[in-house]
Amino acid sequence: MEYADLLIETYGRVAVIRLNRPKALNALNDNMMNELGDALYKFDADKNIGCIVLTGSEKAFAAGADIAAMAEYTYADTYPDNYIGRNWEHILNVRKPVIGAVAGFCLGGGCELAMMCDFLIAADSARFGQPEIKVGVTPGAGGTQRLPRTIGKAKAMDLLLTARMIDAAEAERTGLVSRVVPADKLMEEALAAATVVASMSVTVAMAIKDSVNRAFETTLTEGVRYERRYFHAAFGTPAQKEGMSAFLAKRAAKFDGL
Ligand code: CO8
């Protein structure tokens, strides 16, 4: 796959999508978001891929939506065309697990995109924030919704209203990221985690992802019912037969592609 604003690599059953506009700290523009959607959908449909890693550069995961592109926009340029909604949320349709590997600036739309990943591994160099207020707009890709659900109202309001950045340690304390690793180990750690995920049953991994995401959309009772359907359905999959027979035979399960 060849893209102007992305770099693509695969490692076994893991696909790595790297945001690549280094001169603009990976500011997210229309073309990059179209390409990202295209790459995500291709890997989601690829039977040889079990997990996707989304990353940026050492300096920036992404420093936000492209301010230079947006500066002259009018309401008439944004609302009728569904600016952002049109191509920023493809990632939410991806059924396979997506791990975000974040180093450097992860701001504004960059932080919103990161929060659409399933979990985040951060380099100790990572800086997170929602500084949209400083450029005279609200967040537009979920910052006011996913951030409070993730780190709580007080912290979210603090970040959204003051535009201050938090470092990787604070991001881990608040639950925004699942782990922090030395910057020079970020890709090694992200690939190791993704390789573990990709070695599991892709069917079960997709079901777990869907079920966890359901927790944010429904009541506890309905969510547990939803999960129970997947649990029962698992007994109709080859993955359950392989996983449980491997356990009883005291051997490692081989889920490749199941
Ligand atoms: N858009 C466009 N260009 C950018 C952006 C951006 N968001 N961020 C950095 N750049 C460019 C700079 O203009 C500069 O370009 P040049 O070299 O041509 O002058 C280059 O990247 C390097 O940046 P700096 O020189 O500023 O580097 P510093 O290390 O001094 O500062 C910062 C780094 C602190 C990250 C600083 O660049 C900054 O504050 N950037 C803007 C952060 C920001 O406000 N982000 C929010 C943008 S609004 C948004 O994301 C709305 C999201 C809504 C959903 C999606 C909408 C599309």
PDB file of C-alpha atoms and ligand atoms in Angstrom:
ATOM      1  CA  MET A   1       0.000   0.000   0.000  1.00  0.00           C
ATOM      2  CA  GLU A   2       1.414   3.388  -1.030  1.00  0.00           C
ATOM      3  CA  TYR A   3       0.180   6.583   0.575  1.00  0.00           C
ATOM      4  CA  ALA A   4       1.300  10.220   0.528  1.00  0.00           C
ATOM      5  CA  ASP A   5       0.777  10.858   4.252  1.00  0.00           C
ATOM      6  CA  LEU A   6       1.125   7.395   5.814  1.00  0.00           C
ATOM      7  CA  LEU A   7       3.838   4.767   6.062  1.00  0.00           C
ATOM      8  CA  ILE A   8       2.747   1.148   6.199  1.00  0.00           C
ATOM      9  CA  GLU A   9       4.616  -1.900   7.501  1.00  0.00           C
ATOM     10  CA  THR A  10       3.630  -5.395   8.531  1.00  0.00           C
ATOM     11  CA  TYR A  11       5.291  -7.686  11.076  1.00  0.00           C
ATOM     12  CA  GLY A  12       3.775 -11.149  10.910  1.00  0.00           C
ATOM     13  CA  ARG A  13       0.094 -10.713  11.791  1.00  0.00           C
ATOM     14  CA  VAL A  14       0.587  -7.102  12.948  1.00  0.00           C
ATOM     15  CA  ALA A  15       0.068  -4.078  10.681  1.00  0.00           C
ATOM     16  CA  VAL A  16       1.671  -0.756  11.565  1.00  0.00           C
ATOM     17  CA  ILE A  17       0.174   2.460  10.209  1.00  0.00           C
ATOM     18  CA  ARG A  18       2.417   5.478  10.776  1.00  0.00           C
ATOM     19  CA  LEU A  19       1.069   9.021  10.395  1.00  0.00           C
ATOM     20  CA  ASN A  20       3.676  10.782   8.276  1.00  0.00           C
ATOM     21  CA  ARG A  21       3.599  14.549   7.838  1.00  0.00           C
ATOM     22  CA  PRO A  22       6.747  15.232   9.875  1.00  0.00           C
ATOM     23  CA  LYS A  23       7.141  18.890   8.866  1.00  0.00           C
ATOM     24  CA  ALA A  24       3.724  19.716  10.338  1.00  0.00           C
ATOM     25  CA  LEU A  25       4.057  17.461  13.422  1.00  0.00           C
ATOM     26  CA  ASN A  26       1.612  15.072  11.718  1.00  0.00           C
ATOM     27  CA  ALA A  27      -1.184  17.665  11.648  1.00  0.00           C
ATOM     28  CA  LEU A  28      -4.201  15.719  10.441  1.00  0.00           C
ATOM     29  CA  ASN A  29      -5.533  16.881   7.091  1.00  0.00           C
ATOM     30  CA  ASP A  30      -8.257  15.632   4.790  1.00  0.00           C
ATOM     31  CA  ASN A  31      -5.989  13.513   2.634  1.00  0.00           C
ATOM     32  CA  MET A  32      -4.349  11.835   5.624  1.00  0.00           C
ATOM     33  CA  MET A  33      -7.720  10.991   7.148  1.00  0.00           C
ATOM     34  CA  ASN A  34      -8.958   9.559   3.831  1.00  0.00           C
ATOM     35  CA  GLU A  35      -5.795   7.474   3.544  1.00  0.00           C
ATOM     36  CA  LEU A  36      -6.058   6.356   7.158  1.00  0.00           C
ATOM     37  CA  GLY A  37      -9.600   5.131   6.573  1.00  0.00           C
ATOM     38  CA  ASP A  38      -8.493   3.271   3.452  1.00  0.00           C
ATOM     39  CA  ALA A  39      -5.552   1.565   5.196  1.00  0.00           C
ATOM     40  CA  LEU A  40      -7.621   0.657   8.262  1.00  0.00           C
ATOM     41  CA  TYR A  41     -10.377  -0.926   6.180  1.00  0.00           C
ATOM     42  CA  LYS A  42      -7.849  -2.887   4.095  1.00  0.00           C
ATOM     43  CA  PHE A  43      -6.162  -4.339   7.181  1.00  0.00           C
ATOM     44  CA  ASP A  44      -9.497  -4.994   8.866  1.00  0.00           C
ATOM     45  CA  ALA A  45     -10.451  -7.137   5.858  1.00  0.00           C
ATOM     46  CA  ASP A  46      -7.048  -8.866   5.591  1.00  0.00           C
ATOM     47  CA  LYS A  47      -7.208 -12.407   6.991  1.00  0.00           C
ATOM     48  CA  ASN A  48      -3.452 -12.371   7.594  1.00  0.00           C
ATOM     49  CA  ILE A  49      -3.678  -9.449  10.031  1.00  0.00           C
ATOM     50  CA  GLY A  50      -4.850  -9.816  13.634  1.00  0.00           C
ATOM     51  CA  CYS A  51      -3.980  -6.447  15.179  1.00  0.00           C
ATOM     52  CA  ILE A  52      -3.219  -2.926  13.964  1.00  0.00           C
ATOM     53  CA  VAL A  53      -0.800  -0.436  15.551  1.00  0.00           C
ATOM     54  CA  LEU A  54      -1.406   3.261  14.847  1.00  0.00           C
ATOM     55  CA  THR A  55       1.571   5.495  15.524  1.00  0.00           C
ATOM     56  CA  GLY A  56       3.260   8.756  14.574  1.00  0.00           C
ATOM     57  CA  SER A  57       6.845   9.974  14.835  1.00  0.00           C
ATOM     58  CA  GLU A  58       9.186  10.462  17.789  1.00  0.00           C
ATOM     59  CA  LYS A  59       8.167  14.134  17.926  1.00  0.00           C
ATOM     60  CA  ALA A  60       4.428  13.800  17.453  1.00  0.00           C
ATOM     61  CA  PHE A  61       1.671  11.260  17.279  1.00  0.00           C
ATOM     62  CA  ALA A  62      -0.274  14.228  15.856  1.00  0.00           C
ATOM     63  CA  ALA A  63      -0.375  17.888  16.965  1.00  0.00           C
ATOM     64  CA  GLY A  64      -4.038  18.196  16.031  1.00  0.00           C
ATOM     65  CA  ALA A  65      -6.141  18.879  13.011  1.00  0.00           C
ATOM     66  CA  ASP A  66      -4.355  20.922  10.353  1.00  0.00           C
ATOM     67  CA  ILE A  67      -4.844  24.537  11.453  1.00  0.00           C
ATOM     68  CA  ALA A  68      -3.393  25.886   8.203  1.00  0.00           C
ATOM     69  CA  ALA A  69      -6.035  23.981   6.226  1.00  0.00           C
ATOM     70  CA  MET A  70      -8.872  25.046   8.549  1.00  0.00           C
ATOM     71  CA  ALA A  71      -7.985  28.694   9.152  1.00  0.00           C
ATOM     72  CA  GLU A  72     -10.099  30.175   6.360  1.00  0.00           C
ATOM     73  CA  TYR A  73     -13.006  27.728   6.603  1.00  0.00           C
ATOM     74  CA  THR A  74     -16.482  29.140   7.046  1.00  0.00           C
ATOM     75  CA  TYR A  75     -19.515  27.436   8.536  1.00  0.00           C
ATOM     76  CA  ALA A  76     -20.660  26.754   4.983  1.00  0.00           C
ATOM     77  CA  ASP A  77     -17.412  24.860   4.340  1.00  0.00           C
ATOM     78  CA  THR A  78     -17.814  22.652   7.385  1.00  0.00           C
ATOM     79  CA  TYR A  79     -21.445  21.807   8.212  1.00  0.00           C
ATOM     80  CA  PRO A  80     -22.840  20.818   4.793  1.00  0.00           C
ATOM     81  CA  ASP A  81     -19.713  18.805   4.031  1.00  0.00           C
ATOM     82  CA  ASN A  82     -19.747  17.162   7.500  1.00  0.00           C
ATOM     83  CA  TYR A  83     -16.149  18.233   8.089  1.00  0.00           C
ATOM     84  CA  ILE A  84     -14.419  15.682  10.302  1.00  0.00           C
ATOM     85  CA  GLY A  85     -17.462  13.441  10.692  1.00  0.00           C
ATOM     86  CA  ARG A  86     -16.995  12.520   7.044  1.00  0.00           C
ATOM     87  CA  ASN A  87     -13.632  10.829   7.335  1.00  0.00           C
ATOM     88  CA  TRP A  88     -12.349  11.004  10.921  1.00  0.00           C
ATOM     89  CA  GLU A  89     -14.369   8.178  12.373  1.00  0.00           C
ATOM     90  CA  HIS A  90     -13.543   5.291  10.026  1.00  0.00           C
ATOM     91  CA  ILE A  91     -11.403   3.934  12.853  1.00  0.00           C
ATOM     92  CA  LEU A  92     -14.561   3.374  14.909  1.00  0.00           C
ATOM     93  CA  ASN A  93     -15.791   0.885  12.275  1.00  0.00           C
ATOM     94  CA  VAL A  94     -12.652  -1.250  12.515  1.00  0.00           C
ATOM     95  CA  ARG A  95     -13.506  -4.538  14.208  1.00  0.00           C
ATOM     96  CA  LYS A  96      -9.972  -5.780  14.859  1.00  0.00           C
ATOM     97  CA  PRO A  97      -8.029  -4.385  17.823  1.00  0.00           C
ATOM     98  CA  VAL A  98      -6.173  -1.107  17.195  1.00  0.00           C
ATOM     99  CA  ILE A  99      -3.355  -0.147  19.586  1.00  0.00           C
ATOM    100  CA  GLY A 100      -2.172   3.470  19.600  1.00  0.00           C
ATOM    101  CA  ALA A 101       1.576   3.941  20.153  1.00  0.00           C
ATOM    102  CA  VAL A 102       2.089   7.561  21.166  1.00  0.00           C
ATOM    103  CA  ALA A 103       5.318   9.572  21.366  1.00  0.00           C
ATOM    104  CA  GLY A 104       5.664  13.347  21.525  1.00  0.00           C
ATOM    105  CA  PHE A 105       2.714  15.677  20.977  1.00  0.00           C
ATOM    106  CA  CYS A 106      -0.737  14.138  20.996  1.00  0.00           C
ATOM    107  CA  LEU A 107      -2.969  17.192  20.887  1.00  0.00           C
ATOM    108  CA  GLY A 108      -6.424  18.279  19.815  1.00  0.00           C
ATOM    109  CA  GLY A 109      -7.636  16.072  16.988  1.00  0.00           C
ATOM    110  CA  GLY A 110      -4.536  13.922  17.566  1.00  0.00           C
ATOM    111  CA  CYS A 111      -5.652  13.168  21.120  1.00  0.00           C
ATOM    112  CA  GLU A 112      -9.197  12.556  19.869  1.00  0.00           C
ATOM    113  CA  LEU A 113      -7.909  10.095  17.264  1.00  0.00           C
ATOM    114  CA  ALA A 114      -5.751   8.389  19.903  1.00  0.00           C
ATOM    115  CA  MET A 115      -8.801   8.018  22.152  1.00  0.00           C
ATOM    116  CA  MET A 116     -10.560   6.167  19.308  1.00  0.00           C
ATOM    117  CA  CYS A 117      -7.871   3.454  19.520  1.00  0.00           C
ATOM    118  CA  ASP A 118      -8.632   0.477  21.775  1.00  0.00           C
ATOM    119  CA  PHE A 119      -5.759   1.195  24.127  1.00  0.00           C
ATOM    120  CA  LEU A 120      -2.708   3.418  24.182  1.00  0.00           C
ATOM    121  CA  ILE A 121       0.922   2.696  24.943  1.00  0.00           C
ATOM    122  CA  ALA A 122       2.818   5.938  25.537  1.00  0.00           C
ATOM    123  CA  ALA A 123       6.484   6.818  25.302  1.00  0.00           C
ATOM    124  CA  ASP A 124       7.733   8.778  28.306  1.00  0.00           C
ATOM    125  CA  SER A 125       8.061  11.709  25.864  1.00  0.00           C
ATOM    126  CA  ALA A 126       4.306  11.802  25.157  1.00  0.00           C
ATOM    127  CA  ARG A 127       2.312  14.982  25.854  1.00  0.00           C
ATOM    128  CA  PHE A 128      -1.481  14.955  25.719  1.00  0.00           C
ATOM    129  CA  GLY A 129      -3.890  17.860  25.539  1.00  0.00           C
ATOM    130  CA  GLN A 130      -7.008  19.372  24.017  1.00  0.00           C
ATOM    131  CA  PRO A 131      -5.833  22.931  23.227  1.00  0.00           C
ATOM    132  CA  GLU A 132      -8.610  23.720  20.726  1.00  0.00           C
ATOM    133  CA  ILE A 133      -9.828  26.551  22.957  1.00  0.00           C
ATOM    134  CA  LYS A 134      -6.551  28.375  22.233  1.00  0.00           C
ATOM    135  CA  VAL A 135      -7.353  28.453  18.523  1.00  0.00           C
ATOM    136  CA  GLY A 136     -10.946  29.492  19.107  1.00  0.00           C
ATOM    137  CA  VAL A 137     -12.834  26.247  18.529  1.00  0.00           C
ATOM    138  CA  THR A 138     -14.278  23.402  20.534  1.00  0.00           C
ATOM    139  CA  PRO A 139     -12.994  19.885  19.983  1.00  0.00           C
ATOM    140  CA  GLY A 140     -14.835  18.268  17.078  1.00  0.00           C
ATOM    141  CA  ALA A 141     -13.931  14.585  17.106  1.00  0.00           C
ATOM    142  CA  GLY A 142     -15.046  13.537  20.563  1.00  0.00           C
ATOM    143  CA  GLY A 143     -12.707  15.412  22.920  1.00  0.00           C
ATOM    144  CA  THR A 144     -15.495  16.719  25.142  1.00  0.00           C
ATOM    145  CA  GLN A 145     -17.105  13.258  25.230  1.00  0.00           C
ATOM    146  CA  ARG A 146     -14.393  10.614  25.339  1.00  0.00           C
ATOM    147  CA  LEU A 147     -11.975  12.552  27.561  1.00  0.00           C
ATOM    148  CA  PRO A 148     -14.369  12.918  30.553  1.00  0.00           C
ATOM    149  CA  ARG A 149     -15.469   9.300  30.156  1.00  0.00           C
ATOM    150  CA  THR A 150     -11.794   8.278  30.233  1.00  0.00           C
ATOM    151  CA  ILE A 151     -10.165  10.546  32.821  1.00  0.00           C
ATOM    152  CA  GLY A 152     -13.182  11.967  34.685  1.00  0.00           C
ATOM    153  CA  LYS A 153     -14.901  15.349  34.548  1.00  0.00           C
ATOM    154  CA  ALA A 154     -12.507  17.374  36.718  1.00  0.00           C
ATOM    155  CA  LYS A 155      -9.352  16.460  34.803  1.00  0.00           C
ATOM    156  CA  ALA A 156     -11.128  16.702  31.449  1.00  0.00           C
ATOM    157  CA  MET A 157     -12.511  20.165  32.202  1.00  0.00           C
ATOM    158  CA  ASP A 158      -9.048  21.248  33.368  1.00  0.00           C
ATOM    159  CA  LEU A 159      -7.424  20.116  30.111  1.00  0.00           C
ATOM    160  CA  LEU A 160     -10.212  21.372  27.855  1.00  0.00           C
ATOM    161  CA  LEU A 161     -10.588  24.800  29.478  1.00  0.00           C
ATOM    162  CA  THR A 162      -6.952  25.644  30.272  1.00  0.00           C
ATOM    163  CA  ALA A 163      -5.424  23.908  27.224  1.00  0.00           C
ATOM    164  CA  ARG A 164      -2.643  22.578  29.458  1.00  0.00           C
ATOM    165  CA  MET A 165      -0.742  19.489  28.394  1.00  0.00           C
ATOM    166  CA  ILE A 166      -0.219  16.466  30.614  1.00  0.00           C
ATOM    167  CA  ASP A 167       2.828  14.245  30.458  1.00  0.00           C
ATOM    168  CA  ALA A 168       2.867  10.491  30.010  1.00  0.00           C
ATOM    169  CA  ALA A 169       3.016   9.799  33.764  1.00  0.00           C
ATOM    170  CA  GLU A 170      -0.110  11.883  34.419  1.00  0.00           C
ATOM    171  CA  ALA A 171      -1.807  10.295  31.405  1.00  0.00           C
ATOM    172  CA  GLU A 172      -1.138   6.863  32.921  1.00  0.00           C
ATOM    173  CA  ARG A 173      -2.348   7.944  36.387  1.00  0.00           C
ATOM    174  CA  THR A 174      -5.589   9.213  34.900  1.00  0.00           C
ATOM    175  CA  GLY A 175      -6.194   6.084  32.828  1.00  0.00           C
ATOM    176  CA  LEU A 176      -5.741   7.723  29.435  1.00  0.00           C
ATOM    177  CA  VAL A 177      -2.919   5.311  28.568  1.00  0.00           C
ATOM    178  CA  SER A 178      -2.441   1.726  29.642  1.00  0.00           C
ATOM    179  CA  ARG A 179       1.352   1.795  29.970  1.00  0.00           C
ATOM    180  CA  VAL A 180       4.330   4.129  29.680  1.00  0.00           C
ATOM    181  CA  VAL A 181       7.628   2.922  28.263  1.00  0.00           C
ATOM    182  CA  PRO A 182      10.998   4.570  27.504  1.00  0.00           C
ATOM    183  CA  ALA A 183      10.754   6.457  24.202  1.00  0.00           C
ATOM    184  CA  ASP A 184      13.359   4.280  22.505  1.00  0.00           C
ATOM    185  CA  LYS A 185      11.378   1.142  23.401  1.00  0.00           C
ATOM    186  CA  LEU A 186       7.965   2.381  22.220  1.00  0.00           C
ATOM    187  CA  MET A 187       7.699   0.430  18.971  1.00  0.00           C
ATOM    188  CA  GLU A 188       9.277  -2.680  20.478  1.00  0.00           C
ATOM    189  CA  GLU A 189       6.703  -2.663  23.295  1.00  0.00           C
ATOM    190  CA  ALA A 190       3.780  -1.808  21.007  1.00  0.00           C
ATOM    191  CA  LEU A 191       4.730  -4.548  18.552  1.00  0.00           C
ATOM    192  CA  ALA A 192       5.160  -7.053  21.377  1.00  0.00           C
ATOM    193  CA  ALA A 193       1.688  -6.220  22.717  1.00  0.00           C
ATOM    194  CA  ALA A 194       0.182  -6.319  19.233  1.00  0.00           C
ATOM    195  CA  THR A 195       1.866  -9.659  18.501  1.00  0.00           C
ATOM    196  CA  VAL A 196       0.276 -11.134  21.637  1.00  0.00           C
ATOM    197  CA  VAL A 197      -3.144  -9.784  20.631  1.00  0.00           C
ATOM    198  CA  ALA A 198      -2.695 -11.045  17.057  1.00  0.00           C
ATOM    199  CA  SER A 199      -1.820 -14.524  18.348  1.00  0.00           C
ATOM    200  CA  MET A 200      -5.272 -14.825  19.951  1.00  0.00           C
ATOM    201  CA  SER A 201      -8.462 -15.734  18.104  1.00  0.00           C
ATOM    202  CA  VAL A 202      -9.369 -12.745  15.940  1.00  0.00           C
ATOM    203  CA  THR A 203     -13.051 -13.658  16.280  1.00  0.00           C
ATOM    204  CA  VAL A 204     -12.889 -13.579  20.069  1.00  0.00           C
ATOM    205  CA  ALA A 205     -10.751 -10.429  20.103  1.00  0.00           C
ATOM    206  CA  MET A 206     -13.337  -8.664  17.932  1.00  0.00           C
ATOM    207  CA  ALA A 207     -16.135  -9.833  20.212  1.00  0.00           C
ATOM    208  CA  ILE A 208     -14.321  -8.550  23.319  1.00  0.00           C
ATOM    209  CA  LYS A 209     -13.654  -5.191  21.644  1.00  0.00           C
ATOM    210  CA  ASP A 210     -17.300  -4.865  20.613  1.00  0.00           C
ATOM    211  CA  SER A 211     -18.511  -5.873  24.053  1.00  0.00           C
ATOM    212  CA  VAL A 212     -16.225  -3.410  25.891  1.00  0.00           C
ATOM    213  CA  ASN A 213     -17.286  -0.589  23.584  1.00  0.00           C
ATOM    214  CA  ARG A 214     -20.913  -1.498  24.308  1.00  0.00           C
ATOM    215  CA  ALA A 215     -20.244  -0.675  27.966  1.00  0.00           C
ATOM    216  CA  PHE A 216     -20.038   3.002  26.986  1.00  0.00           C
ATOM    217  CA  GLU A 217     -23.312   2.960  25.087  1.00  0.00           C
ATOM    218  CA  THR A 218     -25.714   1.061  27.326  1.00  0.00           C
ATOM    219  CA  THR A 219     -26.741   0.154  30.886  1.00  0.00           C
ATOM    220  CA  LEU A 220     -24.842  -2.376  32.975  1.00  0.00           C
ATOM    221  CA  THR A 221     -27.624  -4.977  32.797  1.00  0.00           C
ATOM    222  CA  GLU A 222     -27.951  -4.677  29.014  1.00  0.00           C
ATOM    223  CA  GLY A 223     -24.175  -4.690  28.644  1.00  0.00           C
ATOM    224  CA  VAL A 224     -23.819  -7.905  30.618  1.00  0.00           C
ATOM    225  CA  ARG A 225     -26.599  -9.488  28.523  1.00  0.00           C
ATOM    226  CA  TYR A 226     -24.757  -8.412  25.387  1.00  0.00           C
ATOM    227  CA  GLU A 227     -21.543  -9.952  26.693  1.00  0.00           C
ATOM    228  CA  ARG A 228     -23.392 -13.185  27.613  1.00  0.00           C
ATOM    229  CA  ARG A 229     -24.531 -13.605  23.972  1.00  0.00           C
ATOM    230  CA  TYR A 230     -20.910 -13.465  22.862  1.00  0.00           C
ATOM    231  CA  PHE A 231     -19.895 -15.886  25.613  1.00  0.00           C
ATOM    232  CA  HIS A 232     -22.525 -18.413  24.510  1.00  0.00           C
ATOM    233  CA  ALA A 233     -21.653 -17.837  20.829  1.00  0.00           C
ATOM    234  CA  ALA A 234     -17.991 -18.567  21.593  1.00  0.00           C
ATOM    235  CA  PHE A 235     -18.966 -22.221  22.092  1.00  0.00           C
ATOM    236  CA  GLY A 236     -19.800 -22.329  18.394  1.00  0.00           C
ATOM    237  CA  THR A 237     -16.306 -21.248  17.358  1.00  0.00           C
ATOM    238  CA  PRO A 238     -13.203 -23.325  16.536  1.00  0.00           C
ATOM    239  CA  ALA A 239     -11.297 -20.950  18.849  1.00  0.00           C
ATOM    240  CA  GLN A 240     -13.083 -22.275  21.943  1.00  0.00           C
ATOM    241  CA  LYS A 241     -12.405 -25.903  20.900  1.00  0.00           C
ATOM    242  CA  GLU A 242      -8.734 -25.148  20.253  1.00  0.00           C
ATOM    243  CA  GLY A 243      -8.262 -22.995  23.373  1.00  0.00           C
ATOM    244  CA  MET A 244      -9.822 -25.411  25.827  1.00  0.00           C
ATOM    245  CA  SER A 245      -8.411 -28.600  24.313  1.00  0.00           C
ATOM    246  CA  ALA A 246      -4.942 -27.026  24.250  1.00  0.00           C
ATOM    247  CA  PHE A 247      -5.285 -26.112  27.940  1.00  0.00           C
ATOM    248  CA  LEU A 248      -6.300 -29.674  28.872  1.00  0.00           C
ATOM    249  CA  ALA A 249      -3.502 -31.163  26.764  1.00  0.00           C
ATOM    250  CA  LYS A 250      -1.044 -28.757  28.467  1.00  0.00           C
ATOM    251  CA  ARG A 251       0.094 -27.300  25.149  1.00  0.00           C
ATOM    252  CA  ALA A 252       0.040 -23.749  23.747  1.00  0.00           C
ATOM    253  CA  ALA A 253      -3.117 -22.936  21.788  1.00  0.00           C
ATOM    254  CA  LYS A 254      -2.663 -22.128  18.094  1.00  0.00           C
ATOM    255  CA  PHE A 255      -5.345 -19.685  17.050  1.00  0.00           C
ATOM    256  CA  ASP A 256      -3.774 -18.436  13.787  1.00  0.00           C
ATOM    257  CA  GLY A 257      -6.632 -16.962  11.829  1.00  0.00           C
ATOM    258  CA  LEU A 258      -9.380 -18.658  13.898  1.00  0.00           C
TER     259      LEU A 258
HETATM  260  N1  CO8 B   1      -1.786  22.307  12.283  1.00  0.00           N
HETATM  261  C1  CO8 B   1      -0.950  22.724  11.310  1.00  0.00           C
HETATM  262  N2  CO8 B   1       0.384  22.840  11.478  1.00  0.00           N
HETATM  263  C2  CO8 B   1       0.888  22.539  12.679  1.00  0.00           C
HETATM  264  C3  CO8 B   1       0.074  22.082  13.745  1.00  0.00           C
HETATM  265  C4  CO8 B   1      -1.326  21.960  13.500  1.00  0.00           C
HETATM  266  N3  CO8 B   1      -2.189  21.492  14.433  1.00  0.00           N
HETATM  267  N4  CO8 B   1       0.852  21.869  14.831  1.00  0.00           N
HETATM  268  C5  CO8 B   1       2.116  22.155  14.443  1.00  0.00           C
HETATM  269  N5  CO8 B   1       2.146  22.549  13.161  1.00  0.00           N
HETATM  270  C6  CO8 B   1       3.309  22.966  12.363  1.00  0.00           C
HETATM  271  C7  CO8 B   1       3.765  24.361  12.760  1.00  0.00           C
HETATM  272  O1  CO8 B   1       2.991  25.338  12.106  1.00  0.00           O
HETATM  273  C8  CO8 B   1       5.203  24.332  12.291  1.00  0.00           C
HETATM  274  O2  CO8 B   1       5.227  24.497  10.907  1.00  0.00           O
HETATM  275  P1  CO8 B   1       6.362  25.485  10.238  1.00  0.00           P
HETATM  276  O3  CO8 B   1       7.661  24.822  10.587  1.00  0.00           O
HETATM  277  O4  CO8 B   1       6.041  25.428   8.780  1.00  0.00           O
HETATM  278  O5  CO8 B   1       6.201  26.811  10.892  1.00  0.00           O
HETATM  279  C9  CO8 B   1       5.630  22.890  12.565  1.00  0.00           C
HETATM  280  O6  CO8 B   1       4.405  22.131  12.684  1.00  0.00           O
HETATM  281  C10 CO8 B   1       6.381  22.730  13.881  1.00  0.00           C
HETATM  282  O7  CO8 B   1       5.599  23.319  14.907  1.00  0.00           O
HETATM  283  P2  CO8 B   1       6.170  24.396  15.939  1.00  0.00           P
HETATM  284  O8  CO8 B   1       7.259  25.208  15.291  1.00  0.00           O
HETATM  285  O9  CO8 B   1       5.016  25.139  16.504  1.00  0.00           O
HETATM  286  O10 CO8 B   1       6.836  23.424  17.017  1.00  0.00           O
HETATM  287  P3  CO8 B   1       7.013  23.690  18.566  1.00  0.00           P
HETATM  288  O11 CO8 B   1       7.857  22.551  19.056  1.00  0.00           O
HETATM  289  O12 CO8 B   1       7.502  25.072  18.834  1.00  0.00           O
HETATM  290  O13 CO8 B   1       5.543  23.579  19.198  1.00  0.00           O
HETATM  291  C11 CO8 B   1       3.362  22.564  19.486  1.00  0.00           C
HETATM  292  C12 CO8 B   1       4.860  22.356  19.134  1.00  0.00           C
HETATM  293  C13 CO8 B   1       3.243  22.988  20.950  1.00  0.00           C
HETATM  294  C14 CO8 B   1       2.674  21.227  19.280  1.00  0.00           C
HETATM  295  C15 CO8 B   1       2.771  23.668  18.581  1.00  0.00           C
HETATM  296  O14 CO8 B   1       3.082  23.355  17.227  1.00  0.00           O
HETATM  297  C16 CO8 B   1       1.266  23.792  18.670  1.00  0.00           C
HETATM  298  O15 CO8 B   1       0.760  24.387  19.614  1.00  0.00           O
HETATM  299  N6  CO8 B   1       0.527  23.238  17.682  1.00  0.00           N
HETATM  300  C17 CO8 B   1      -0.908  23.370  17.601  1.00  0.00           C
HETATM  301  C18 CO8 B   1      -1.593  22.486  18.610  1.00  0.00           C
HETATM  302  C19 CO8 B   1      -3.077  22.691  18.532  1.00  0.00           C
HETATM  303  O16 CO8 B   1      -3.616  23.759  18.774  1.00  0.00           O
HETATM  304  N7  CO8 B   1      -3.808  21.620  18.201  1.00  0.00           N
HETATM  305  C20 CO8 B   1      -5.249  21.659  18.098  1.00  0.00           C
HETATM  306  C21 CO8 B   1      -5.631  22.026  16.688  1.00  0.00           C
HETATM  307  S1  CO8 B   1      -7.367  22.239  16.482  1.00  0.00           S
HETATM  308  C22 CO8 B   1      -7.929  20.646  16.432  1.00  0.00           C
HETATM  309  O17 CO8 B   1      -7.226  19.703  16.496  1.00  0.00           O
HETATM  310  C23 CO8 B   1      -9.402  20.527  16.265  1.00  0.00           C
HETATM  311  C24 CO8 B   1      -9.760  19.057  16.257  1.00  0.00           C
HETATM  312  C25 CO8 B   1     -11.198  18.885  15.949  1.00  0.00           C
HETATM  313  C26 CO8 B   1     -11.444  17.552  15.341  1.00  0.00           C
HETATM  314  C27 CO8 B   1     -10.786  17.422  14.057  1.00  0.00           C
HETATM  315  C28 CO8 B   1     -10.781  18.693  13.262  1.00  0.00           C
HETATM  316  C29 CO8 B   1     -10.168  18.644  11.914  1.00  0.00           C
END
